[in-house]
Amino acid sequence: MGDVILRMENIDKVFGSAYALRNINFELELGEVHALLGENGAGKSTLIKILGGIYQPNGGRILINGTEVKMTDIGEARAHGIGIIHQEIVLVPYLTVAENIFLGREPKTKLGLVDKKKMNAEASRMVSGLGLDIDVTTVLENLTIAQQQMVEIVKASSFNVKILVMDEPTSSLSDEEVEKLFDTIERLKNDGVSIIYISHRMEELFRISDRVTVIRDGTYVGTKITKETNAGELVAMMVGRTLESFYTRTYNEPGEAVLEVKNLCREGVFKDVSFAVHAGEILGFSGLVGSGRSEIMTAIFGADEYDSGEIYLNGKKIKNKNPMQAIDRGISLVPEDRKKQGLVLVNSCSFNMVLSSLKYVMNGILKSKKKISKLYGEYGEKMRIKAASPEIEVGSLSGGNQQKVVLGKWLATRPRVLILDEPTRGVDVGAKQEIYTIINDLAKEGLAIIMVSSELPEIINMCDRVCVVHNGNIAACLEHGELTQEIIMHYATGGEGNEG
Amino acid sequence: MKAKTSTGKKNILLNNPVVNVVRSNIGIICVLLIIGVLLSFLSDKFLTSSNLISVMRQISINVYIALGMTLVIILGGIDLSVGAIVALSGTVTVGLIVNSGLPIGAAIAIGLLIGVVCGFISGTMVAEFKLPAFIVTMAMMNIARGAANVYSGGRSTRITDEFFSSIGSGYLFKVIPLPVVYMVVLIVVFTVILNKTKFGTYIYAIGGNRESARLSGVPIKKVEIAVFTIIGLLSAFAGLVLSSRMYSGQPSVGDGYELDAIAACVLGGVSMSGGKGRISGTVFGAMVIGFISNGLNLMNVNSFWQLVVKGIIILIAVVIDSQKNPDSPISKMIGKFKRSSAKKAA
């Protein structure tokens, strides 16, 4: 070790008016595995996209082997020996392994046709060179996810790669497959490839990395030699703030049950889901992605069907055939993906704000501009939306402001039950804090709130009670006092009993 | 304080409907003016009031259909069956009056109903079975065209009834052709529908993001069916006016009307991917097409060449429209050029 192969200095990246990255420094030595650590939205993937030529930085410079380079596009980055393995597989599922590796640069015969023999032989050589045992004539979709990922690595390294970025490579791998991946990483390292390794899993970082750089909210926090640090120190660097002041939660005595769900089932998705949420209460729903949390909510909301079970609103049995009915009954759902499900991005802020509560802004059959601007004013202020004008496209706002428009839109329907699915996903810290304050205020006003979230600190600090969903079942319902990350994860991953 | 007054002024400007229409259609208005100036030089007949009135009458049929097409395209769909519905409603209405001796009112009602039924069927197929509008309406195009030929035996039927022909050939105050009057009324009605009603809002929402619209409580299927039914009705109405003006019901009319209507929308800036567009834009688009064919007529260009010219103009318009998207090749080229010239300047 010793030679610095890559140096990113004072990197700035601005989206709209918000800094995604500010003054980031990152350094990679030859043959090192350097972990990049940070919370969701800290700016890791933005930094990687700048390195890969997908984004252009607004400031700072990139040096490779001491000379400044400009990564104008993906091809340029590749020419500098940078390979990126994304979280999702980006290969063609219906082509063979060899065809995927050589896609776009197939060896040709004299007639100009693809020289399959040569291609397969070359691909085999590469695959075995990394100590892998994969038949290169297999169609990709017949491989396991782990094998596909290995093919990605083979492909990336076939471009004479010097710097290999791996973005959460183990997120969908079994323990055994992770071991194989680590073997491959060791091999690459010995071949002189330097690796940037992004992962949330602490134990992996300590096994595989030589150094760790932590970024937080788009700024550089520090770099540590892995052997000389510990998980506690890294978490403190990552979080970097006292959580107590970040969340606002005033406890109120919950009122009567507003929404009750009994034995709700949908074949293969969720089973026997029962719970109740009370006025003034925030009920959390935790669980792994794909555990069925969101599907339970969309079923209650009438956006998806359920096979059996009962839903009671204020003691009266209801069944929402579609979202419209749910809205009329006073149930609102802030969906998890604001761009795909929450907003009509090409339309204006005020258009989106009133879309679900048009009945409040009509004069007869015509929309009243006055009423629209009054409603927008009221909820825009309540949500503290920062938009130049109510008429600008909502897609041009920052993530946080977009999320506030979605929240405002759903509050404008005047709900009694508010279901929030990942209410702070992809919003910056400042907006997060504001959203927490808003949610707390709403609970104070007596709204019954259900909050689905993957972020454990958020769940732990904001919720009165938490239902942990595992495989479509509510594995446990925990009271505020007994909430810790460990206990929630214990149930979310299928742990039994209360030994957590 | 200063900032406040300036936004106040801006709001007054923004709230003025005329300023708004000009602002949002500035591109197509420029095109229209250029064509107008060009034609007034090329032909001394162009700028006469009788010619301008006749252009307006010529575009009116296309505008009725294009209004419906604007709704359909904003919704994210397309309707290819409009021309065939024009023919079907015209032949059936005339046939019912001439051959079956039905009262004119009843025959007109049936003619319009045919359009409604065709549109309703297309809309139901699209909404309930989630079939692509392109395919559904292409099938409907064949059905309606075939039915028109079956009903009439492929022959045109003459009609001499005075009241019926006054529908398309009459004048208001002896100056304004009735088809132009209908056009103005429909433009106003559809502008209000699209901008001011729940229904219009829902159309934008569905075309902009179907899933968001669904989760926002928009009755997607009802809106889809309604929009296709409306364009069916408008096409049938166009068929009535057309057959009245031609004093006959002809099963072969309306060929290519779908393309004229789509062209008017595209020229007027209605986004083919849905979610965006204005009635005013479509009307200007239809006017551009009308001016061009009128000009070519005045210059005695034959109709085959007119088709070529029309095609080229639509292509140009689509290219220009696509450039609003920052990922398009021309936008990238412009971006690169701007960057390199900025560098040089630095």
mmCIF file of C-alpha atoms in Angstrom, chain B residues 163-330:
data_model
loop_
_atom_site.group_PDB
_atom_site.id
_atom_site.type_symbol
_atom_site.label_atom_id
_atom_site.label_comp_id
_atom_site.label_asym_id
_atom_site.label_seq_id
_atom_site.Cartn_x
_atom_site.Cartn_y
_atom_site.Cartn_z
ATOM 1 C CA PHE B 163 -83.043 22.391 -43.058
ATOM 2 C CA PHE B 164 -80.469 19.627 -42.994
ATOM 3 C CA SER B 165 -78.146 21.412 -45.390
ATOM 4 C CA SER B 166 -78.483 24.644 -43.429
ATOM 5 C CA ILE B 167 -76.729 22.933 -40.481
ATOM 6 C CA GLY B 168 -73.436 22.993 -42.318
ATOM 7 C CA SER B 169 -73.981 25.635 -44.962
ATOM 8 C CA GLY B 170 -75.939 28.296 -43.086
ATOM 9 C CA TYR B 171 -74.675 31.575 -41.693
ATOM 10 C CA LEU B 172 -75.089 33.507 -38.498
ATOM 11 C CA PHE B 173 -75.918 37.181 -39.202
ATOM 12 C CA LYS B 174 -75.377 36.277 -42.868
ATOM 13 C CA VAL B 175 -71.586 36.490 -42.377
ATOM 14 C CA ILE B 176 -70.296 33.877 -40.016
ATOM 15 C CA PRO B 177 -70.661 30.321 -41.266
ATOM 16 C CA LEU B 178 -72.488 28.135 -38.770
ATOM 17 C CA PRO B 179 -69.665 25.556 -38.571
ATOM 18 C CA VAL B 180 -67.432 28.387 -37.312
ATOM 19 C CA VAL B 181 -70.036 29.299 -34.706
ATOM 20 C CA TYR B 182 -70.135 25.696 -33.463
ATOM 21 C CA MET B 183 -66.364 25.713 -33.402
ATOM 22 C CA VAL B 184 -66.171 28.797 -31.203
ATOM 23 C CA VAL B 185 -68.803 27.450 -28.827
ATOM 24 C CA LEU B 186 -67.035 24.094 -28.559
ATOM 25 C CA ILE B 187 -63.661 25.729 -27.979
ATOM 26 C CA VAL B 188 -65.101 27.713 -25.080
ATOM 27 C CA VAL B 189 -66.883 24.693 -23.642
ATOM 28 C CA PHE B 190 -63.842 22.453 -23.817
ATOM 29 C CA THR B 191 -61.512 25.104 -22.436
ATOM 30 C CA VAL B 192 -63.779 25.349 -19.426
ATOM 31 C CA ILE B 193 -64.079 21.576 -19.088
ATOM 32 C CA LEU B 194 -60.351 21.032 -19.183
ATOM 33 C CA ASN B 195 -59.325 23.923 -16.964
ATOM 34 C CA LYS B 196 -62.171 24.417 -14.614
ATOM 35 C CA THR B 197 -63.880 21.141 -13.855
ATOM 36 C CA LYS B 198 -63.009 18.138 -11.747
ATOM 37 C CA PHE B 199 -63.208 16.039 -14.882
ATOM 38 C CA GLY B 200 -60.544 18.128 -16.615
ATOM 39 C CA THR B 201 -58.291 17.972 -13.592
ATOM 40 C CA TYR B 202 -58.661 14.209 -13.523
ATOM 41 C CA ILE B 203 -57.659 13.964 -17.188
ATOM 42 C CA TYR B 204 -54.401 15.788 -16.490
ATOM 43 C CA ALA B 205 -53.760 13.720 -13.393
ATOM 44 C CA ILE B 206 -54.288 10.375 -15.135
ATOM 45 C CA GLY B 207 -52.137 11.342 -18.096
ATOM 46 C CA GLY B 208 -49.422 12.750 -15.855
ATOM 47 C CA ASN B 209 -49.199 9.789 -13.505
ATOM 48 C CA ARG B 210 -51.816 7.080 -13.562
ATOM 49 C CA GLU B 211 -50.733 5.429 -10.329
ATOM 50 C CA SER B 212 -50.630 8.707 -8.419
ATOM 51 C CA ALA B 213 -54.053 9.540 -9.794
ATOM 52 C CA ARG B 214 -55.434 6.179 -8.688
ATOM 53 C CA LEU B 215 -54.073 6.573 -5.171
ATOM 54 C CA SER B 216 -55.405 10.127 -5.088
ATOM 55 C CA GLY B 217 -58.928 8.832 -5.479
ATOM 56 C CA VAL B 218 -59.379 9.648 -9.158
ATOM 57 C CA PRO B 219 -62.035 7.389 -10.778
ATOM 58 C CA ILE B 220 -59.717 6.380 -13.597
ATOM 59 C CA LYS B 221 -61.999 4.021 -15.513
ATOM 60 C CA LYS B 222 -64.958 6.385 -15.522
ATOM 61 C CA VAL B 223 -62.816 9.241 -16.784
ATOM 62 C CA GLU B 224 -61.253 7.115 -19.511
ATOM 63 C CA ILE B 225 -64.595 5.869 -20.748
ATOM 64 C CA ALA B 226 -66.036 9.379 -20.638
ATOM 65 C CA VAL B 227 -63.166 10.860 -22.652
ATOM 66 C CA PHE B 228 -63.435 8.284 -25.425
ATOM 67 C CA THR B 229 -67.212 8.719 -25.459
ATOM 68 C CA ILE B 230 -66.792 12.468 -25.833
ATOM 69 C CA ILE B 231 -64.446 12.176 -28.784
ATOM 70 C CA GLY B 232 -66.887 9.715 -30.356
ATOM 71 C CA LEU B 233 -69.665 12.261 -29.973
ATOM 72 C CA LEU B 234 -67.518 15.047 -31.400
ATOM 73 C CA SER B 235 -66.564 12.891 -34.385
ATOM 74 C CA ALA B 236 -70.209 12.066 -35.049
ATOM 75 C CA PHE B 237 -71.039 15.756 -34.845
ATOM 76 C CA ALA B 238 -68.244 16.483 -37.320
ATOM 77 C CA GLY B 239 -69.756 13.831 -39.580
ATOM 78 C CA LEU B 240 -73.163 15.528 -39.433
ATOM 79 C CA VAL B 241 -71.818 18.958 -40.278
ATOM 80 C CA LEU B 242 -69.672 17.555 -43.052
ATOM 81 C CA SER B 243 -72.489 15.577 -44.701
ATOM 82 C CA SER B 244 -74.719 18.624 -44.463
ATOM 83 C CA ARG B 245 -72.105 20.784 -46.179
ATOM 84 C CA MET B 246 -71.580 18.207 -48.899
ATOM 85 C CA TYR B 247 -75.344 17.623 -49.373
ATOM 86 C CA SER B 248 -74.651 13.914 -49.135
ATOM 87 C CA GLY B 249 -73.685 11.030 -46.873
ATOM 88 C CA GLN B 250 -70.481 9.478 -48.196
ATOM 89 C CA PRO B 251 -68.944 6.349 -46.662
ATOM 90 C CA SER B 252 -65.464 7.320 -47.886
ATOM 91 C CA VAL B 253 -65.178 10.732 -46.183
ATOM 92 C CA GLY B 254 -63.051 11.393 -43.167
ATOM 93 C CA ASP B 255 -60.074 9.405 -44.381
ATOM 94 C CA GLY B 256 -56.997 10.672 -42.568
ATOM 95 C CA TYR B 257 -58.959 12.953 -40.215
ATOM 96 C CA GLU B 258 -57.379 11.220 -37.227
ATOM 97 C CA LEU B 259 -53.978 12.316 -38.463
ATOM 98 C CA ASP B 260 -55.088 15.930 -38.949
ATOM 99 C CA ALA B 261 -56.477 16.004 -35.432
ATOM 100 C CA ILE B 262 -53.362 14.422 -33.927
ATOM 101 C CA ALA B 263 -51.217 16.829 -35.947
ATOM 102 C CA ALA B 264 -53.147 19.811 -34.600
ATOM 103 C CA CYS B 265 -52.570 18.578 -31.044
ATOM 104 C CA VAL B 266 -48.875 17.904 -31.558
ATOM 105 C CA LEU B 267 -48.327 21.238 -33.298
ATOM 106 C CA GLY B 268 -50.139 22.877 -30.413
ATOM 107 C CA GLY B 269 -47.782 21.365 -27.877
ATOM 108 C CA VAL B 270 -49.933 18.574 -26.461
ATOM 109 C CA SER B 271 -47.467 16.014 -25.149
ATOM 110 C CA MET B 272 -47.822 12.619 -26.806
ATOM 111 C CA SER B 273 -46.767 11.004 -23.536
ATOM 112 C CA GLY B 274 -49.763 12.534 -21.802
ATOM 113 C CA GLY B 275 -50.328 14.907 -18.921
ATOM 114 C CA LYS B 276 -49.640 18.142 -20.771
ATOM 115 C CA GLY B 277 -51.453 20.266 -23.305
ATOM 116 C CA ARG B 278 -53.948 23.060 -23.820
ATOM 117 C CA ILE B 279 -57.040 23.565 -25.892
ATOM 118 C CA SER B 280 -55.680 26.900 -27.130
ATOM 119 C CA GLY B 281 -52.551 25.184 -28.432
ATOM 120 C CA THR B 282 -54.566 22.655 -30.377
ATOM 121 C CA VAL B 283 -56.682 25.409 -31.926
ATOM 122 C CA PHE B 284 -53.564 27.238 -33.075
ATOM 123 C CA GLY B 285 -52.209 23.940 -34.374
ATOM 124 C CA ALA B 286 -55.356 23.388 -36.416
ATOM 125 C CA MET B 287 -55.047 26.950 -37.740
ATOM 126 C CA VAL B 288 -51.471 26.325 -38.885
ATOM 127 C CA ILE B 289 -52.575 23.224 -40.772
ATOM 128 C CA GLY B 290 -55.527 25.133 -42.238
ATOM 129 C CA PHE B 291 -53.370 28.064 -43.360
ATOM 130 C CA ILE B 292 -50.873 25.757 -45.000
ATOM 131 C CA SER B 293 -53.439 23.826 -47.010
ATOM 132 C CA ASN B 294 -55.228 27.055 -47.900
ATOM 133 C CA GLY B 295 -51.964 28.625 -49.053
ATOM 134 C CA LEU B 296 -51.030 25.595 -51.097
ATOM 135 C CA ASN B 297 -54.502 25.649 -52.648
ATOM 136 C CA LEU B 298 -54.189 29.325 -53.517
ATOM 137 C CA MET B 299 -50.849 28.597 -55.157
ATOM 138 C CA ASN B 300 -52.396 25.736 -57.096
ATOM 139 C CA VAL B 301 -50.181 23.071 -55.546
ATOM 140 C CA ASN B 302 -51.801 19.722 -56.197
ATOM 141 C CA SER B 303 -53.281 17.774 -53.311
ATOM 142 C CA PHE B 304 -50.698 14.985 -53.464
ATOM 143 C CA TRP B 305 -47.929 17.456 -52.831
ATOM 144 C CA GLN B 306 -49.995 19.052 -50.093
ATOM 145 C CA LEU B 307 -49.908 15.771 -48.246
ATOM 146 C CA VAL B 308 -46.111 15.629 -48.500
ATOM 147 C CA VAL B 309 -45.797 19.186 -47.196
ATOM 148 C CA LYS B 310 -48.173 18.481 -44.324
ATOM 149 C CA GLY B 311 -46.160 15.413 -43.348
ATOM 150 C CA ILE B 312 -42.916 17.359 -43.345
ATOM 151 C CA ILE B 313 -44.395 20.115 -41.213
ATOM 152 C CA ILE B 314 -45.669 17.621 -38.660
ATOM 153 C CA LEU B 315 -42.234 16.011 -38.482
ATOM 154 C CA ILE B 316 -40.605 19.377 -37.870
ATOM 155 C CA ALA B 317 -43.152 20.203 -35.197
ATOM 156 C CA VAL B 318 -42.570 16.925 -33.395
ATOM 157 C CA VAL B 319 -38.811 17.415 -33.464
ATOM 158 C CA ILE B 320 -39.219 20.889 -32.010
ATOM 159 C CA ASP B 321 -41.620 19.559 -29.388
ATOM 160 C CA SER B 322 -39.240 16.788 -28.359
ATOM 161 C CA GLN B 323 -36.554 19.358 -27.670
ATOM 162 C CA LYS B 324 -38.321 20.453 -24.528
ATOM 163 C CA ASN B 325 -37.005 17.224 -23.101
ATOM 164 C CA PRO B 326 -33.441 17.858 -21.860
ATOM 165 C CA ASP B 327 -32.346 14.319 -22.782
ATOM 166 C CA SER B 328 -33.083 14.692 -26.487
ATOM 167 C CA PRO B 329 -30.137 14.700 -28.898
ATOM 168 C CA ILE B 330 -30.681 18.248 -30.079
#
